[in-house]
mmCIF file of C-alpha atoms in Angstrom:
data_model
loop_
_atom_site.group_PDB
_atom_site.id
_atom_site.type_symbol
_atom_site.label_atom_id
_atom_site.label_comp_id
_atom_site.label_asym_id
_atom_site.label_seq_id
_atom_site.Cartn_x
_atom_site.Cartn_y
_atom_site.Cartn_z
ATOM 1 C CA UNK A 6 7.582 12.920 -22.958
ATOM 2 C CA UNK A 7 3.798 12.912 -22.456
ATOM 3 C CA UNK A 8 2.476 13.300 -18.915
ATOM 4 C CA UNK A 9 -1.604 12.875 -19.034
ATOM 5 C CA UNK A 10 -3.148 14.858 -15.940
ATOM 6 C CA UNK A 11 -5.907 13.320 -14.599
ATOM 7 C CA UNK A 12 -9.006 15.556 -15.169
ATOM 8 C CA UNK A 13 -11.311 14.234 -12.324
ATOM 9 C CA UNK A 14 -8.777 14.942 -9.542
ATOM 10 C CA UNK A 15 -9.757 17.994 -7.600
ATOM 11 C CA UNK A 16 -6.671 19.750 -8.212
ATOM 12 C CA UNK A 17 -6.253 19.704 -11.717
ATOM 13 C CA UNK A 18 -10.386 20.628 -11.895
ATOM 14 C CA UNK A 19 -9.477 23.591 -9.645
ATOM 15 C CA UNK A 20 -6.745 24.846 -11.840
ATOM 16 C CA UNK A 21 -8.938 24.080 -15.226
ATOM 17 C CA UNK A 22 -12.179 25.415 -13.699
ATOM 18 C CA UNK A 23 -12.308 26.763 -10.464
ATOM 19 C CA UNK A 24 -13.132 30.608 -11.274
ATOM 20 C CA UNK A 25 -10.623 32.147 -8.058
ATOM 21 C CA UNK A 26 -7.869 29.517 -8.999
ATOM 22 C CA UNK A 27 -8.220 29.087 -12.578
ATOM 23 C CA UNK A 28 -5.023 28.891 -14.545
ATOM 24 C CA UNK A 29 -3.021 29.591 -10.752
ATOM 25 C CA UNK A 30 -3.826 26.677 -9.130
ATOM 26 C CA UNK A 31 -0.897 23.974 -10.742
ATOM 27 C CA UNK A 32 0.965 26.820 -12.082
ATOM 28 C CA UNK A 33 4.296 26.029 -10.640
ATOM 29 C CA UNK A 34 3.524 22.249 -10.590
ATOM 30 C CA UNK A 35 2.914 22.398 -13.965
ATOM 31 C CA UNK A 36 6.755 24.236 -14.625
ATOM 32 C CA UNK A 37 8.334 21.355 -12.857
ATOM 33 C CA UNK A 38 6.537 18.850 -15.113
ATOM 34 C CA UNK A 39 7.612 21.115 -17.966
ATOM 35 C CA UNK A 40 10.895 20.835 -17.062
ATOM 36 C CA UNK A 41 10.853 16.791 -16.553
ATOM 37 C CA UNK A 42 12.268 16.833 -20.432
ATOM 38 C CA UNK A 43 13.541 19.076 -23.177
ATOM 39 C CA UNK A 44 10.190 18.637 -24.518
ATOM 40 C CA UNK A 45 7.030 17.649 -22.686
ATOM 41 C CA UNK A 46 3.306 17.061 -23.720
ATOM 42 C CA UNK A 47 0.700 17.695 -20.666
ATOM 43 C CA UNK A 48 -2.056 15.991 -21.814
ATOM 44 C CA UNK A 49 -5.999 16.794 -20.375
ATOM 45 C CA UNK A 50 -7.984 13.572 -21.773
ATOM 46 C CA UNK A 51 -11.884 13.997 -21.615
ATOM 47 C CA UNK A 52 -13.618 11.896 -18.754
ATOM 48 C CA UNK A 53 -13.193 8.855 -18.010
ATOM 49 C CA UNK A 54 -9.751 7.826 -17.800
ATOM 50 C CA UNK A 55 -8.550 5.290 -21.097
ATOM 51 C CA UNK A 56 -6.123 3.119 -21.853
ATOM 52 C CA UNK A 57 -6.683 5.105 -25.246
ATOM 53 C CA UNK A 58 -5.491 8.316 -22.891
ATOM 54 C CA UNK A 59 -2.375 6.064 -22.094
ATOM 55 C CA UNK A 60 -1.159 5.870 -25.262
ATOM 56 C CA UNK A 61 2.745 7.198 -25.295
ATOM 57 C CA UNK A 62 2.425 8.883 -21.881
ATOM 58 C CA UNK A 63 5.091 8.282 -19.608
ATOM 59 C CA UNK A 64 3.668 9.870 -16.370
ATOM 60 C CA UNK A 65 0.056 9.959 -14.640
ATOM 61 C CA UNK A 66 -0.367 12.576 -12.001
ATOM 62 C CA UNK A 67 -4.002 12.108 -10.044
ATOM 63 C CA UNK A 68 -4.569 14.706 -7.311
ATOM 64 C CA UNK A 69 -7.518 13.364 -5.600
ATOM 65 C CA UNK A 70 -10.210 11.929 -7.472
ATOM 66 C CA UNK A 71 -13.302 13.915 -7.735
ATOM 67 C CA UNK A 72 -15.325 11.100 -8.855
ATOM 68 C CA UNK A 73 -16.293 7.452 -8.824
ATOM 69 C CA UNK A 74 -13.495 5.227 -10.519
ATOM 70 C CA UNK A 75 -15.278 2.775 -12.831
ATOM 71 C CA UNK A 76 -13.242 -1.011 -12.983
ATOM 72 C CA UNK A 77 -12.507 0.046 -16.780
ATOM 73 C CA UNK A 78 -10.558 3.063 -15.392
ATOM 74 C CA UNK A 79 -9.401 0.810 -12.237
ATOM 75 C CA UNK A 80 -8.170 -2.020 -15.665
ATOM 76 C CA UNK A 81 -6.800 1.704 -17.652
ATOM 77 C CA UNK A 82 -4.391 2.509 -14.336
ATOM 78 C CA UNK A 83 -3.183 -0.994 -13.541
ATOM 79 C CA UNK A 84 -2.085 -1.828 -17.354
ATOM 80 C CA UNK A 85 -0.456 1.567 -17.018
ATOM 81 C CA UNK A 86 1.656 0.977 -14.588
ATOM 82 C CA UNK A 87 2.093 -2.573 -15.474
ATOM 83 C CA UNK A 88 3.485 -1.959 -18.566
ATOM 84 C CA UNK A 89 5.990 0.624 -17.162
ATOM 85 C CA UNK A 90 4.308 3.617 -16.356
ATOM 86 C CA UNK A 91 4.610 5.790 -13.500
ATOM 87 C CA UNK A 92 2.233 6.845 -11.171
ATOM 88 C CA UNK A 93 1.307 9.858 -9.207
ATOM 89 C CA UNK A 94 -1.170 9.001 -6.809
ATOM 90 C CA UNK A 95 -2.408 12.007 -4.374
ATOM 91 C CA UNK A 96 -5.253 11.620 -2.480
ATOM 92 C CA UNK A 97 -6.012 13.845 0.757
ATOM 93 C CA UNK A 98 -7.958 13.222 4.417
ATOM 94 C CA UNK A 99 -11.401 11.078 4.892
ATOM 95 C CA UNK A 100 -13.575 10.656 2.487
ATOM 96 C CA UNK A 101 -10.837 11.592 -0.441
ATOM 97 C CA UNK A 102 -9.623 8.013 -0.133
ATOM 98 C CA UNK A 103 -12.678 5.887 -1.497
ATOM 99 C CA UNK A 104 -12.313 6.691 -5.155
ATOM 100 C CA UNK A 105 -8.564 7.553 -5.130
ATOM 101 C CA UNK A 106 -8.653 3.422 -3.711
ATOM 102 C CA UNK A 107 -10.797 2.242 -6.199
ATOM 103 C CA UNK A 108 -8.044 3.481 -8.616
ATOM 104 C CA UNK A 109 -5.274 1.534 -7.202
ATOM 105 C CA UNK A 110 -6.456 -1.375 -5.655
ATOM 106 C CA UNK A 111 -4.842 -3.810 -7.655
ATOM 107 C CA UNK A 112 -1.404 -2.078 -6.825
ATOM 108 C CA UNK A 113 -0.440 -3.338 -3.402
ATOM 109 C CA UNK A 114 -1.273 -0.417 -1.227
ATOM 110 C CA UNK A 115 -4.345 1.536 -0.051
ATOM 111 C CA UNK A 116 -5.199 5.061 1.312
ATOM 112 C CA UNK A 117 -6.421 4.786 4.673
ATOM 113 C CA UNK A 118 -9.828 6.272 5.774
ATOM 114 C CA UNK A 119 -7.834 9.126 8.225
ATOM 115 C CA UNK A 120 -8.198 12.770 8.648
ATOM 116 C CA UNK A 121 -5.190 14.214 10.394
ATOM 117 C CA UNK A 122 -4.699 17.966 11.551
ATOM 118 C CA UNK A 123 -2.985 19.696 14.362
ATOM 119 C CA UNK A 124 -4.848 20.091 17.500
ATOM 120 C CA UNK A 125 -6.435 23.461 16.555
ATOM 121 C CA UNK A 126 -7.118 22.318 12.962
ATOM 122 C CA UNK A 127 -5.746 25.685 11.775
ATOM 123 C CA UNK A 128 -1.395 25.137 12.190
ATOM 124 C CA UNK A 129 0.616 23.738 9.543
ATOM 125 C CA UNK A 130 2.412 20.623 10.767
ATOM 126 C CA UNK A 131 6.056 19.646 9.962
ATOM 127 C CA UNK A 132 7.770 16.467 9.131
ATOM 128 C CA UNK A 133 11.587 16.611 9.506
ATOM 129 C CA UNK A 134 14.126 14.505 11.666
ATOM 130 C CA UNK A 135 13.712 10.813 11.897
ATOM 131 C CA UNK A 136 10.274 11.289 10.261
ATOM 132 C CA UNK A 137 11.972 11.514 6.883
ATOM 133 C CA UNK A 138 13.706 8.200 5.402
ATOM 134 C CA UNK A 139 16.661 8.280 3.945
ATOM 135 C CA UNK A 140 15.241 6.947 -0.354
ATOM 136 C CA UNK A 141 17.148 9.123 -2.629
ATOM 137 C CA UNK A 142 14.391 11.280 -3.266
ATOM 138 C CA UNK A 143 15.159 12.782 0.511
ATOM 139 C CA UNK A 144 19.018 12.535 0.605
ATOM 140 C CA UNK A 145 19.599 13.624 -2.903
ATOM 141 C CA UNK A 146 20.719 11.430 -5.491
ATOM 142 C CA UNK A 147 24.065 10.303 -4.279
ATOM 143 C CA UNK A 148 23.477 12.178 -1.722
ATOM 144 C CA UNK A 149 25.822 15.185 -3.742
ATOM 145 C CA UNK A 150 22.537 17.455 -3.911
ATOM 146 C CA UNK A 151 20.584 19.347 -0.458
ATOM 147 C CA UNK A 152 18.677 17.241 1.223
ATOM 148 C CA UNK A 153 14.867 17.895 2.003
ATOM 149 C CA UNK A 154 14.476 18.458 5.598
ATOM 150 C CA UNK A 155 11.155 19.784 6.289
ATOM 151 C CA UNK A 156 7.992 18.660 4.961
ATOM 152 C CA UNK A 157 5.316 20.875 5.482
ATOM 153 C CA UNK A 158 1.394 19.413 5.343
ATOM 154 C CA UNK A 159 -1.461 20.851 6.405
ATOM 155 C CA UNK A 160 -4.976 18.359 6.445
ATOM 156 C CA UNK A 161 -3.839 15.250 5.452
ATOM 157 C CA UNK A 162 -4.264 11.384 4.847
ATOM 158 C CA UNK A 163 -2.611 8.162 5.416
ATOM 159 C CA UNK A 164 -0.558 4.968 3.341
ATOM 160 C CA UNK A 165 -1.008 1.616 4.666
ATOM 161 C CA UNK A 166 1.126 -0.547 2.116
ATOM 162 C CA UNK A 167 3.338 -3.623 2.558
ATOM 163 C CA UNK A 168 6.470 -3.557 -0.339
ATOM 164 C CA UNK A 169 6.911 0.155 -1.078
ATOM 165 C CA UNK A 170 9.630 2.507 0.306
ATOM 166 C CA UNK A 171 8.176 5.192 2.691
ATOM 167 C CA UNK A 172 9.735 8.593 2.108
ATOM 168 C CA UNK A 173 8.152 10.410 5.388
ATOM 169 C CA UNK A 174 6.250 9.696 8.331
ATOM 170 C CA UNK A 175 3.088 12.191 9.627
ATOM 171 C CA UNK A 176 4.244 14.275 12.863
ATOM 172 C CA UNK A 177 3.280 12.940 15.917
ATOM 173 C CA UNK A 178 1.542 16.568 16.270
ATOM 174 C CA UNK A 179 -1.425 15.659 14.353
ATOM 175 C CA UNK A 180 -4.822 13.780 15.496
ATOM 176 C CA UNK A 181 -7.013 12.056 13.614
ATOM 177 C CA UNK A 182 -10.942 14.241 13.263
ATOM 178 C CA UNK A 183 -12.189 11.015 11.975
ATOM 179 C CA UNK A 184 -12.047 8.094 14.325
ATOM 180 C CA UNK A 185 -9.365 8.827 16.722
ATOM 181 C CA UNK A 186 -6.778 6.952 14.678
ATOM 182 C CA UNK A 187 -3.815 6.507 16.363
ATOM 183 C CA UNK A 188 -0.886 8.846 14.273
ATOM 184 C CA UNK A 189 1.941 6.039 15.590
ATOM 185 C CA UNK A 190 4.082 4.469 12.514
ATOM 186 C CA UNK A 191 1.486 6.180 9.608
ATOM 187 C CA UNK A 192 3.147 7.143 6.479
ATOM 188 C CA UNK A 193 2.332 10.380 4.476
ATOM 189 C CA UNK A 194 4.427 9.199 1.348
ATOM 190 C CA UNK A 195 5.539 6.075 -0.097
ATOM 191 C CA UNK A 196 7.453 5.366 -3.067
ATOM 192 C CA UNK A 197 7.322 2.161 -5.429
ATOM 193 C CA UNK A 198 9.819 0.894 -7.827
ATOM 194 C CA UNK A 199 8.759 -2.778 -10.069
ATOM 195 C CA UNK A 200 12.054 -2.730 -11.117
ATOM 196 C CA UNK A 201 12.900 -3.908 -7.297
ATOM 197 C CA UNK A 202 9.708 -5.967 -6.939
ATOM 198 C CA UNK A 203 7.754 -3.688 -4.970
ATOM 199 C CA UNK A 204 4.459 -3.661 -6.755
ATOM 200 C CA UNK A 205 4.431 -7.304 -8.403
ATOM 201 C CA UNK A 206 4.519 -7.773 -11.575
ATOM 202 C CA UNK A 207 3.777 -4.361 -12.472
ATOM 203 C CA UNK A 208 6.884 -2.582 -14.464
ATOM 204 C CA UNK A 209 6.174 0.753 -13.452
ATOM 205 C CA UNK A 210 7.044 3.014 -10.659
ATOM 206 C CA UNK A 211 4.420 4.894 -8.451
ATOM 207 C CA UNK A 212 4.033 7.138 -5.542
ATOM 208 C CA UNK A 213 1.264 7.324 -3.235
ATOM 209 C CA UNK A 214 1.267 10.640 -1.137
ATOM 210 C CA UNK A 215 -1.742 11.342 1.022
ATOM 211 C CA UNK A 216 -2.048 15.485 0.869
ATOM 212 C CA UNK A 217 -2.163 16.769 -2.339
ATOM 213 C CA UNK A 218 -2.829 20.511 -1.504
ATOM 214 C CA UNK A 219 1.331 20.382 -1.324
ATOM 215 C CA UNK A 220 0.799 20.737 -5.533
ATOM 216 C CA UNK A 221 -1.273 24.144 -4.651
ATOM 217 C CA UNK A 222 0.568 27.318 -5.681
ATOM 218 C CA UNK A 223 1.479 29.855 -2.823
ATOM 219 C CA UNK A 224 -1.621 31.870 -2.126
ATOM 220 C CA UNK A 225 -4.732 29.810 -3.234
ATOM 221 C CA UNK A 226 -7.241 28.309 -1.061
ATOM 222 C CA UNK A 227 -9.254 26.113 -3.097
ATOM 223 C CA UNK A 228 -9.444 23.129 -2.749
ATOM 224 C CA UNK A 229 -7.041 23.591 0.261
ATOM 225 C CA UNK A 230 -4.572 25.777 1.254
ATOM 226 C CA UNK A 231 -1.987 25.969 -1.258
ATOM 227 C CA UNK A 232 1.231 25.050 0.566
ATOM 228 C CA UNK A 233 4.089 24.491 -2.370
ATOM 229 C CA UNK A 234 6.367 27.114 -1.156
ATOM 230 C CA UNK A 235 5.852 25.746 2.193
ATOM 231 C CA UNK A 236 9.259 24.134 3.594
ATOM 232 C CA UNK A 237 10.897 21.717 1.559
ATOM 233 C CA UNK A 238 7.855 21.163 -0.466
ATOM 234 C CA UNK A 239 9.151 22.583 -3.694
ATOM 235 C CA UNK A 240 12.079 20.310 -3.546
ATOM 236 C CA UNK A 241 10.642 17.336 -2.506
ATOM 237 C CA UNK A 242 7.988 17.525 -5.064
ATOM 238 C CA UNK A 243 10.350 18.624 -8.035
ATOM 239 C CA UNK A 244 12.456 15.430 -6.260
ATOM 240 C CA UNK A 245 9.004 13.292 -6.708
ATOM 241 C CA UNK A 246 8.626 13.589 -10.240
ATOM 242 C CA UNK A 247 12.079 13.357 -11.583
ATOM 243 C CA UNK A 248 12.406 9.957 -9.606
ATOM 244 C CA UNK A 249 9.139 8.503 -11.419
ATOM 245 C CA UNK A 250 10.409 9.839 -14.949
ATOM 246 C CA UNK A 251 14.329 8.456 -14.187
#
């Protein structure tokens, strides 16, 4: 299995470049991608994204784009996905969601220009309870395996999409720093499936999740606080990527 890692996302720069997070970063991440297959190729294609870099992947993880997406890297994603691959799409609070958009616009769902954080912009928030749906990648598959019941975020986004499956809700805890967005109904994560329709006549599967500092290994701060171990995250994550690759 080949899973290309987008290289202008701000979390896989961080872990390739960033000088206090450098190798640390994705380190974990990267394990549960290891472990997606018996064997797995991680692939780091040079700048800008192909359809060349495409070429017998099965997976494309994006963690925020760093950069301006160009309509032949906008054409690279969509044939992607429309010809059955699957899509990790991470983007993170207000401004993140411009180029992470212009990525994904042909897809059916957009990352909305939001920025929410607890009150005192320094507390984690947690989604648990009726905030969390009940897709497979939740309950379990069959619902024979634990449950995740807390989601832990810290700054965060938004999903505004019509077809997908939401997977959790943002806490009602949160404001929005931006514009004083109302939090009321916004999803943090929302899963995709063209085998049921959901992203026309696209093949593939994606997610769209709207904090990707939950990637960030325990103990790193750059980009954002790294908040894998927080929670549930580990399982919902590991969860994440084995329903794109099933």
């Amino acid at each position: 299995m080949k899973v290309v890692m987008d290289t202008q996302s701000y979390q896989v720069q961080a872990h390739l470049e960033r000088e206090e997070v450098k190798g640390k970063r994705l380190k974990t991440f990267l394990e549960l991608v290891g472990g997606l297959a018996p064997k797995v190729e991680i692939a780091y294609p040079a700048k800008p994204l192909t359809k060349e870099a495409f070429s017998g992947a099965t997976l494309l993880v994006s963690t925020t784009r760093t950069a301006p997406t160009s309509a032949a890297e906008a054409d690279a994603v969509y044939d992607f996905v429309a010809a059955g691959g699957r899509l990790l799409m991470m983007s993170n609070h207000q401004p993140n969601e411009v180029s992470d958009n212009a990525a994904v616009s042909r897809l059916g769902f957009v990352f909305e220009p939001t920025s929410f954080k607890t009150p005192d912009k320094m507390t984690l928030t947690y989604i648990a309870n009726n905030l969390l749906s009940d897709h497979e990648i939740i309950t379990g598959w069959d619902r024979k395996e634990p449950a995740v019941k807390v989601i832990v975020a810290n700054s965060t986004g938004s999903v505004w999409h019509k077809t997908g499956r939401p997977l959790a809700y943002l806490s009602p805890t949160v404001l929005d720093r931006y514009k004083g967005q109302s939090v009321d109904g916004r999803v943090y994560a929302v899963a995709f499936n063209g085998a049921r329709g959901d992203l026309g006549a696209c093949k593939g599967k994606v997610i769209a999740h709207a904090d990707s500092d939950i990637l960030g290994e325990p103990g790193t701060t750059w980009p954002g606080r790294g908040i894998l171990g927080e929670g549930d995250n580990l399982l919902f994550t590991k969860r994440m990527l084995q329903w794109l690759v099933r």
